[in-house]
Amino acid sequence: METKNIGYVTLLLAAIAGYCDTVTFVAADAIFSAHVTGNFIVFAYQIIKGSDINAAIKLLTFPIFIISVIVGGYIAGKSPYKYQILLWEGIILTLSGIGAYLFGFLGIFTLWPMYTVAMLVVFAMGLQNAFGKIYAKETFGPTTMMTGNVTQASLDLGNSFKTKFKNKDFTSALKNQSVTILGFLGGCFLGAIAGKFWGLGTVLVPGILMILCYIKNNKVRKTSL
C-alpha cells in the first residue's frame, strides 16, 4: 500500500516539528528539540552569561538526539511498516505531555522534571528526523530543518521567474516546498502561543496527532515506492 497523501503528511510533520521546537524553547529554558544544533549557540550564550549548569543541559540534547536516531534506524530495520517510527514518536510526545501536566498537578514540576520532559521531546524529534532520512519519499522534503528547504524553494522560485512560471517541474517543486515551510512556520506560531500560555504539557497535542497519522498510514510497507 502506497502513501496517497504526501502533502498532508508533509504538512503535519513540518507543523509538529515547528510546534515542538518552539514549545520547548519557550517553556523549557530555550531548548531546541528539533534543531538540536541550535542548542550549541544557546549553550555558548549562556556560558558567557554565567549560567553554567543550565548551559550544560543544552549539550545533553546532542547525545540524546544521536541515540534517538539510532533507535529510529533500529525500529525501521525491524518493522515492515514505514510509519512505525512515527507511532513511537507519537507515544513519546503523548507521554511527555501527560507527564508534564502530572508533575504540575503534583506541584513538582521543577527544573529537573522540566528538563526530563524536554529531553523526551528531543528524543521524539530525533525519531522524526530518522523517519525523514530513511523514508525520504514519504514527504516533500526534510520536515525538521528548514534551511535546506528555503534554499531549494529560492532556487525553484528563481527558475520559475526565468521560465515565466511555464515550467511545471519548477512550479510544482516550489509548491511542495511551500507546504513544508509554511507548515513549519505555522507550527512555530502555534507552539509559541501554547508554550507561553499552557506550558510544556501541550506537546500532548502533536503526540495525539502523530498517533492518528500512524493509524491512517499504518499499512504503508517498506516495499512501497
PDB file of C-alpha atoms in Angstrom:
ATOM      1  CA  MET A   1       0.000   0.000   0.000  1.00  0.00           C
ATOM      2  CA  GLU A   2       1.459   3.383  -1.036  1.00  0.00           C
ATOM      3  CA  THR A   3       1.141   6.666   0.756  1.00  0.00           C
ATOM      4  CA  LYS A   4      -1.613   8.603  -1.024  1.00  0.00           C
ATOM      5  CA  ASN A   5      -1.397  11.849   0.923  1.00  0.00           C
ATOM      6  CA  ILE A   6       2.216  13.016   0.884  1.00  0.00           C
ATOM      7  CA  GLY A   7       1.023  16.620   1.088  1.00  0.00           C
ATOM      8  CA  TYR A   8      -0.878  16.214   4.336  1.00  0.00           C
ATOM      9  CA  VAL A   9       1.867  14.054   5.869  1.00  0.00           C
ATOM     10  CA  THR A  10       4.459  16.693   4.982  1.00  0.00           C
ATOM     11  CA  LEU A  11       2.298  19.495   6.365  1.00  0.00           C
ATOM     12  CA  LEU A  12       1.584  17.601   9.579  1.00  0.00           C
ATOM     13  CA  LEU A  13       5.188  16.577  10.268  1.00  0.00           C
ATOM     14  CA  ALA A  14       6.554  20.046   9.495  1.00  0.00           C
ATOM     15  CA  ALA A  15       3.944  21.692  11.721  1.00  0.00           C
ATOM     16  CA  ILE A  16       4.667  19.263  14.559  1.00  0.00           C
ATOM     17  CA  ALA A  17       8.412  19.886  14.289  1.00  0.00           C
ATOM     18  CA  GLY A  18       7.940  23.657  14.338  1.00  0.00           C
ATOM     19  CA  TYR A  19       5.462  23.359  17.197  1.00  0.00           C
ATOM     20  CA  CYS A  20       7.674  21.151  19.384  1.00  0.00           C
ATOM     21  CA  ASP A  21      10.810  23.149  18.653  1.00  0.00           C
ATOM     22  CA  THR A  22       9.091  26.366  19.734  1.00  0.00           C
ATOM     23  CA  VAL A  23       7.265  24.905  22.742  1.00  0.00           C
ATOM     24  CA  THR A  24      10.490  23.599  24.270  1.00  0.00           C
ATOM     25  CA  PHE A  25      12.273  26.860  23.500  1.00  0.00           C
ATOM     26  CA  VAL A  26       9.527  28.936  25.130  1.00  0.00           C
ATOM     27  CA  ALA A  27       8.610  26.652  28.030  1.00  0.00           C
ATOM     28  CA  ALA A  28      11.809  24.676  28.719  1.00  0.00           C
ATOM     29  CA  ASP A  29      14.668  27.127  29.184  1.00  0.00           C
ATOM     30  CA  ALA A  30      15.366  27.846  25.494  1.00  0.00           C
ATOM     31  CA  ILE A  31      15.954  24.230  24.443  1.00  0.00           C
ATOM     32  CA  PHE A  32      15.590  23.428  20.758  1.00  0.00           C
ATOM     33  CA  SER A  33      14.070  19.963  20.338  1.00  0.00           C
ATOM     34  CA  ALA A  34      14.082  19.662  16.531  1.00  0.00           C
ATOM     35  CA  HIS A  35      17.093  21.835  15.636  1.00  0.00           C
ATOM     36  CA  VAL A  36      19.463  20.446  18.255  1.00  0.00           C
ATOM     37  CA  THR A  37      22.493  22.182  16.722  1.00  0.00           C
ATOM     38  CA  GLY A  38      20.846  25.459  17.691  1.00  0.00           C
ATOM     39  CA  ASN A  39      21.463  24.453  21.289  1.00  0.00           C
ATOM     40  CA  PHE A  40      25.200  24.957  20.702  1.00  0.00           C
ATOM     41  CA  ILE A  41      24.510  28.658  20.179  1.00  0.00           C
ATOM     42  CA  VAL A  42      22.315  28.870  23.273  1.00  0.00           C
ATOM     43  CA  PHE A  43      24.995  26.950  25.227  1.00  0.00           C
ATOM     44  CA  ALA A  44      27.707  29.424  24.216  1.00  0.00           C
ATOM     45  CA  TYR A  45      25.440  32.365  25.011  1.00  0.00           C
ATOM     46  CA  GLN A  46      24.504  31.075  28.463  1.00  0.00           C
ATOM     47  CA  ILE A  47      28.141  30.287  29.272  1.00  0.00           C
ATOM     48  CA  ILE A  48      29.187  33.882  28.706  1.00  0.00           C
ATOM     49  CA  LYS A  49      26.163  34.983  30.747  1.00  0.00           C
ATOM     50  CA  GLY A  50      27.376  32.839  33.654  1.00  0.00           C
ATOM     51  CA  SER A  51      24.709  30.106  33.638  1.00  0.00           C
ATOM     52  CA  ASP A  52      26.961  27.018  33.724  1.00  0.00           C
ATOM     53  CA  ILE A  53      24.502  24.297  34.855  1.00  0.00           C
ATOM     54  CA  ASN A  54      21.644  25.355  32.615  1.00  0.00           C
ATOM     55  CA  ALA A  55      24.037  25.781  29.697  1.00  0.00           C
ATOM     56  CA  ALA A  56      25.450  22.264  30.089  1.00  0.00           C
ATOM     57  CA  ILE A  57      21.940  20.839  29.739  1.00  0.00           C
ATOM     58  CA  LYS A  58      21.866  22.159  26.172  1.00  0.00           C
ATOM     59  CA  LEU A  59      24.756  19.877  25.220  1.00  0.00           C
ATOM     60  CA  LEU A  60      22.884  16.855  26.582  1.00  0.00           C
ATOM     61  CA  THR A  61      20.400  17.203  23.719  1.00  0.00           C
ATOM     62  CA  PHE A  62      23.078  16.171  21.235  1.00  0.00           C
ATOM     63  CA  PRO A  63      23.805  12.620  22.505  1.00  0.00           C
ATOM     64  CA  ILE A  64      20.088  12.094  23.182  1.00  0.00           C
ATOM     65  CA  PHE A  65      19.335  13.074  19.614  1.00  0.00           C
ATOM     66  CA  ILE A  66      22.016  10.716  18.280  1.00  0.00           C
ATOM     67  CA  ILE A  67      20.704   7.809  20.359  1.00  0.00           C
ATOM     68  CA  SER A  68      17.179   8.547  19.172  1.00  0.00           C
ATOM     69  CA  VAL A  69      18.184   8.449  15.503  1.00  0.00           C
ATOM     70  CA  ILE A  70      19.972   5.142  16.095  1.00  0.00           C
ATOM     71  CA  VAL A  71      16.843   3.776  17.768  1.00  0.00           C
ATOM     72  CA  GLY A  72      14.782   5.039  14.832  1.00  0.00           C
ATOM     73  CA  GLY A  73      17.032   3.134  12.463  1.00  0.00           C
ATOM     74  CA  TYR A  74      16.620   0.012  14.586  1.00  0.00           C
ATOM     75  CA  ILE A  75      12.824   0.340  14.541  1.00  0.00           C
ATOM     76  CA  ALA A  76      12.887   0.801  10.768  1.00  0.00           C
ATOM     77  CA  GLY A  77      15.017  -2.303  10.380  1.00  0.00           C
ATOM     78  CA  LYS A  78      12.699  -4.453  12.490  1.00  0.00           C
ATOM     79  CA  SER A  79       9.290  -3.300  11.278  1.00  0.00           C
ATOM     80  CA  PRO A  80       7.923  -3.935   7.774  1.00  0.00           C
ATOM     81  CA  TYR A  81       5.850  -0.764   8.084  1.00  0.00           C
ATOM     82  CA  LYS A  82       7.314   2.672   7.452  1.00  0.00           C
ATOM     83  CA  TYR A  83       5.195   4.613   9.917  1.00  0.00           C
ATOM     84  CA  GLN A  84       6.138   2.510  12.947  1.00  0.00           C
ATOM     85  CA  ILE A  85       8.755   5.136  13.803  1.00  0.00           C
ATOM     86  CA  LEU A  86       6.103   7.845  13.907  1.00  0.00           C
ATOM     87  CA  LEU A  87       3.932   5.719  16.189  1.00  0.00           C
ATOM     88  CA  TRP A  88       6.719   5.712  18.767  1.00  0.00           C
ATOM     89  CA  GLU A  89       7.236   9.430  18.282  1.00  0.00           C
ATOM     90  CA  GLY A  90       3.551   9.990  18.977  1.00  0.00           C
ATOM     91  CA  ILE A  91       3.605   7.771  22.071  1.00  0.00           C
ATOM     92  CA  ILE A  92       6.644   9.576  23.499  1.00  0.00           C
ATOM     93  CA  LEU A  93       5.169  13.041  22.857  1.00  0.00           C
ATOM     94  CA  THR A  94       1.844  11.992  24.391  1.00  0.00           C
ATOM     95  CA  LEU A  95       3.507  10.569  27.492  1.00  0.00           C
ATOM     96  CA  SER A  96       5.703  13.684  27.740  1.00  0.00           C
ATOM     97  CA  GLY A  97       2.636  15.935  27.738  1.00  0.00           C
ATOM     98  CA  ILE A  98       0.835  13.794  30.299  1.00  0.00           C
ATOM     99  CA  GLY A  99       3.964  13.704  32.458  1.00  0.00           C
ATOM    100  CA  ALA A 100       4.352  17.486  32.355  1.00  0.00           C
ATOM    101  CA  TYR A 101       0.765  18.057  33.447  1.00  0.00           C
ATOM    102  CA  LEU A 102       1.040  15.357  36.106  1.00  0.00           C
ATOM    103  CA  PHE A 103       4.200  16.920  37.530  1.00  0.00           C
ATOM    104  CA  GLY A 104       2.422  20.259  37.553  1.00  0.00           C
ATOM    105  CA  PHE A 105      -0.657  18.826  39.260  1.00  0.00           C
ATOM    106  CA  LEU A 106       1.531  17.287  41.970  1.00  0.00           C
ATOM    107  CA  GLY A 107       3.397  20.552  42.386  1.00  0.00           C
ATOM    108  CA  ILE A 108       6.775  19.045  41.496  1.00  0.00           C
ATOM    109  CA  PHE A 109       7.276  20.484  38.021  1.00  0.00           C
ATOM    110  CA  THR A 110      10.601  21.990  38.995  1.00  0.00           C
ATOM    111  CA  LEU A 111      13.788  22.383  36.947  1.00  0.00           C
ATOM    112  CA  TRP A 112      14.767  18.740  36.539  1.00  0.00           C
ATOM    113  CA  PRO A 113      11.309  17.352  35.737  1.00  0.00           C
ATOM    114  CA  MET A 114      11.066  20.098  33.130  1.00  0.00           C
ATOM    115  CA  TYR A 115      14.400  19.119  31.605  1.00  0.00           C
ATOM    116  CA  THR A 116      13.376  15.450  31.637  1.00  0.00           C
ATOM    117  CA  VAL A 117      10.220  16.186  29.640  1.00  0.00           C
ATOM    118  CA  ALA A 118      12.175  18.408  27.251  1.00  0.00           C
ATOM    119  CA  MET A 119      14.708  15.631  26.606  1.00  0.00           C
ATOM    120  CA  LEU A 120      11.884  13.214  25.830  1.00  0.00           C
ATOM    121  CA  VAL A 121      10.640  15.700  23.233  1.00  0.00           C
ATOM    122  CA  VAL A 122      14.181  15.884  21.811  1.00  0.00           C
ATOM    123  CA  PHE A 123      14.146  12.077  21.583  1.00  0.00           C
ATOM    124  CA  ALA A 124      10.802  12.176  19.760  1.00  0.00           C
ATOM    125  CA  MET A 125      12.125  14.717  17.275  1.00  0.00           C
ATOM    126  CA  GLY A 126      15.151  12.502  16.688  1.00  0.00           C
ATOM    127  CA  LEU A 127      12.778   9.743  15.620  1.00  0.00           C
ATOM    128  CA  GLN A 128      11.101  12.117  13.177  1.00  0.00           C
ATOM    129  CA  ASN A 129      14.482  13.061  11.745  1.00  0.00           C
ATOM    130  CA  ALA A 130      15.291   9.375  11.307  1.00  0.00           C
ATOM    131  CA  PHE A 131      11.975   8.828   9.528  1.00  0.00           C
ATOM    132  CA  GLY A 132      12.725  11.685   7.136  1.00  0.00           C
ATOM    133  CA  LYS A 133      16.141  10.299   6.252  1.00  0.00           C
ATOM    134  CA  ILE A 134      15.145   6.653   5.923  1.00  0.00           C
ATOM    135  CA  TYR A 135      11.855   7.251   4.097  1.00  0.00           C
ATOM    136  CA  ALA A 136      12.608  10.450   2.190  1.00  0.00           C
ATOM    137  CA  LYS A 137       9.912   9.770  -0.425  1.00  0.00           C
ATOM    138  CA  GLU A 138       7.145   9.870   2.180  1.00  0.00           C
ATOM    139  CA  THR A 139       7.372  13.688   2.369  1.00  0.00           C
ATOM    140  CA  PHE A 140       8.212  16.574   0.041  1.00  0.00           C
ATOM    141  CA  GLY A 141      11.481  17.108   1.902  1.00  0.00           C
ATOM    142  CA  PRO A 142      13.002  17.356   5.392  1.00  0.00           C
ATOM    143  CA  THR A 143      10.324  18.375   7.888  1.00  0.00           C
ATOM    144  CA  THR A 144      12.508  19.447  10.807  1.00  0.00           C
ATOM    145  CA  MET A 145      15.232  21.601   9.222  1.00  0.00           C
ATOM    146  CA  MET A 146      14.069  24.490   7.061  1.00  0.00           C
ATOM    147  CA  THR A 147      17.384  25.942   5.813  1.00  0.00           C
ATOM    148  CA  GLY A 148      17.691  23.395   3.014  1.00  0.00           C
ATOM    149  CA  ASN A 149      14.017  23.737   2.121  1.00  0.00           C
ATOM    150  CA  VAL A 150      14.221  27.532   1.931  1.00  0.00           C
ATOM    151  CA  THR A 151      17.354  27.249  -0.221  1.00  0.00           C
ATOM    152  CA  GLN A 152      15.653  24.858  -2.638  1.00  0.00           C
ATOM    153  CA  ALA A 153      12.482  26.963  -2.702  1.00  0.00           C
ATOM    154  CA  SER A 154      14.570  30.037  -3.550  1.00  0.00           C
ATOM    155  CA  LEU A 155      16.248  28.201  -6.429  1.00  0.00           C
ATOM    156  CA  ASP A 156      12.883  26.955  -7.697  1.00  0.00           C
ATOM    157  CA  LEU A 157      11.445  30.467  -7.439  1.00  0.00           C
ATOM    158  CA  GLY A 158      14.353  31.903  -9.422  1.00  0.00           C
ATOM    159  CA  ASN A 159      13.985  29.241 -12.115  1.00  0.00           C
ATOM    160  CA  SER A 160      10.224  29.849 -12.220  1.00  0.00           C
ATOM    161  CA  PHE A 161      10.815  33.537 -12.879  1.00  0.00           C
ATOM    162  CA  LYS A 162      13.250  32.675 -15.662  1.00  0.00           C
ATOM    163  CA  THR A 163      10.729  30.403 -17.335  1.00  0.00           C
ATOM    164  CA  LYS A 164       7.838  32.805 -16.590  1.00  0.00           C
ATOM    165  CA  PHE A 165       6.255  30.076 -14.464  1.00  0.00           C
ATOM    166  CA  LYS A 166       5.657  27.909 -17.537  1.00  0.00           C
ATOM    167  CA  ASN A 167       7.879  25.044 -16.383  1.00  0.00           C
ATOM    168  CA  LYS A 168       5.645  22.714 -14.390  1.00  0.00           C
ATOM    169  CA  ASP A 169       8.590  20.978 -12.726  1.00  0.00           C
ATOM    170  CA  PHE A 170       9.801  24.191 -11.098  1.00  0.00           C
ATOM    171  CA  THR A 171       6.338  25.410 -10.100  1.00  0.00           C
ATOM    172  CA  SER A 172       5.380  22.022  -8.679  1.00  0.00           C
ATOM    173  CA  ALA A 173       8.616  21.831  -6.681  1.00  0.00           C
ATOM    174  CA  LEU A 174       8.038  25.360  -5.377  1.00  0.00           C
ATOM    175  CA  LYS A 175       4.518  24.437  -4.302  1.00  0.00           C
ATOM    176  CA  ASN A 176       5.799  21.350  -2.485  1.00  0.00           C
ATOM    177  CA  GLN A 177       8.491  23.318  -0.670  1.00  0.00           C
ATOM    178  CA  SER A 178       5.898  25.916   0.326  1.00  0.00           C
ATOM    179  CA  VAL A 179       3.838  23.217   2.057  1.00  0.00           C
ATOM    180  CA  THR A 180       6.835  22.256   4.191  1.00  0.00           C
ATOM    181  CA  ILE A 181       7.982  25.788   5.013  1.00  0.00           C
ATOM    182  CA  LEU A 182       4.537  27.203   5.761  1.00  0.00           C
ATOM    183  CA  GLY A 183       3.648  24.118   7.802  1.00  0.00           C
ATOM    184  CA  PHE A 184       6.746  24.588   9.951  1.00  0.00           C
ATOM    185  CA  LEU A 185       6.105  28.325  10.309  1.00  0.00           C
ATOM    186  CA  GLY A 186       2.504  27.725  11.321  1.00  0.00           C
ATOM    187  CA  GLY A 187       3.644  25.154  13.855  1.00  0.00           C
ATOM    188  CA  CYS A 188       6.092  27.675  15.298  1.00  0.00           C
ATOM    189  CA  PHE A 189       3.346  30.246  15.856  1.00  0.00           C
ATOM    190  CA  LEU A 190       1.053  27.699  17.484  1.00  0.00           C
ATOM    191  CA  GLY A 191       3.902  26.379  19.615  1.00  0.00           C
ATOM    192  CA  ALA A 192       4.815  29.865  20.800  1.00  0.00           C
ATOM    193  CA  ILE A 193       1.250  30.543  21.902  1.00  0.00           C
ATOM    194  CA  ALA A 194       0.797  27.113  23.501  1.00  0.00           C
ATOM    195  CA  GLY A 195       4.148  27.221  25.264  1.00  0.00           C
ATOM    196  CA  LYS A 196       3.555  30.682  26.688  1.00  0.00           C
ATOM    197  CA  PHE A 197       0.014  30.176  27.941  1.00  0.00           C
ATOM    198  CA  TRP A 198      -0.268  26.436  28.639  1.00  0.00           C
ATOM    199  CA  GLY A 199       3.292  25.234  29.049  1.00  0.00           C
ATOM    200  CA  LEU A 200       5.344  22.230  28.056  1.00  0.00           C
ATOM    201  CA  GLY A 201       2.484  19.784  28.529  1.00  0.00           C
ATOM    202  CA  THR A 202       0.963  20.968  25.254  1.00  0.00           C
ATOM    203  CA  VAL A 203       3.271  18.553  23.392  1.00  0.00           C
ATOM    204  CA  LEU A 204       0.405  16.170  24.183  1.00  0.00           C
ATOM    205  CA  VAL A 205      -1.460  17.610  21.170  1.00  0.00           C
ATOM    206  CA  PRO A 206       1.129  16.764  18.479  1.00  0.00           C
ATOM    207  CA  GLY A 207       1.591  13.394  20.160  1.00  0.00           C
ATOM    208  CA  ILE A 208      -2.049  12.524  19.604  1.00  0.00           C
ATOM    209  CA  LEU A 209      -1.926  13.860  16.033  1.00  0.00           C
ATOM    210  CA  MET A 210       1.123  11.720  15.295  1.00  0.00           C
ATOM    211  CA  ILE A 211      -0.606   8.598  16.584  1.00  0.00           C
ATOM    212  CA  LEU A 212      -3.595   9.405  14.348  1.00  0.00           C
ATOM    213  CA  CYS A 213      -1.199   9.844  11.426  1.00  0.00           C
ATOM    214  CA  TYR A 214       0.176   6.385  12.115  1.00  0.00           C
ATOM    215  CA  ILE A 215      -3.305   4.876  12.302  1.00  0.00           C
ATOM    216  CA  LYS A 216      -4.139   6.362   8.893  1.00  0.00           C
ATOM    217  CA  ASN A 217      -0.911   5.117   7.287  1.00  0.00           C
ATOM    218  CA  ASN A 218      -0.099   2.026   9.336  1.00  0.00           C
ATOM    219  CA  LYS A 219      -0.273  -0.302   6.340  1.00  0.00           C
ATOM    220  CA  VAL A 220       2.343   1.518   4.262  1.00  0.00           C
ATOM    221  CA  ARG A 221       5.058  -1.080   3.841  1.00  0.00           C
ATOM    222  CA  LYS A 222       8.770  -0.534   3.233  1.00  0.00           C
ATOM    223  CA  THR A 223       8.479  -2.196  -0.174  1.00  0.00           C
ATOM    224  CA  SER A 224       6.158   0.575  -1.392  1.00  0.00           C
ATOM    225  CA  LEU A 225       7.940   3.113  -3.581  1.00  0.00           C
TER     226      LEU A 225
END
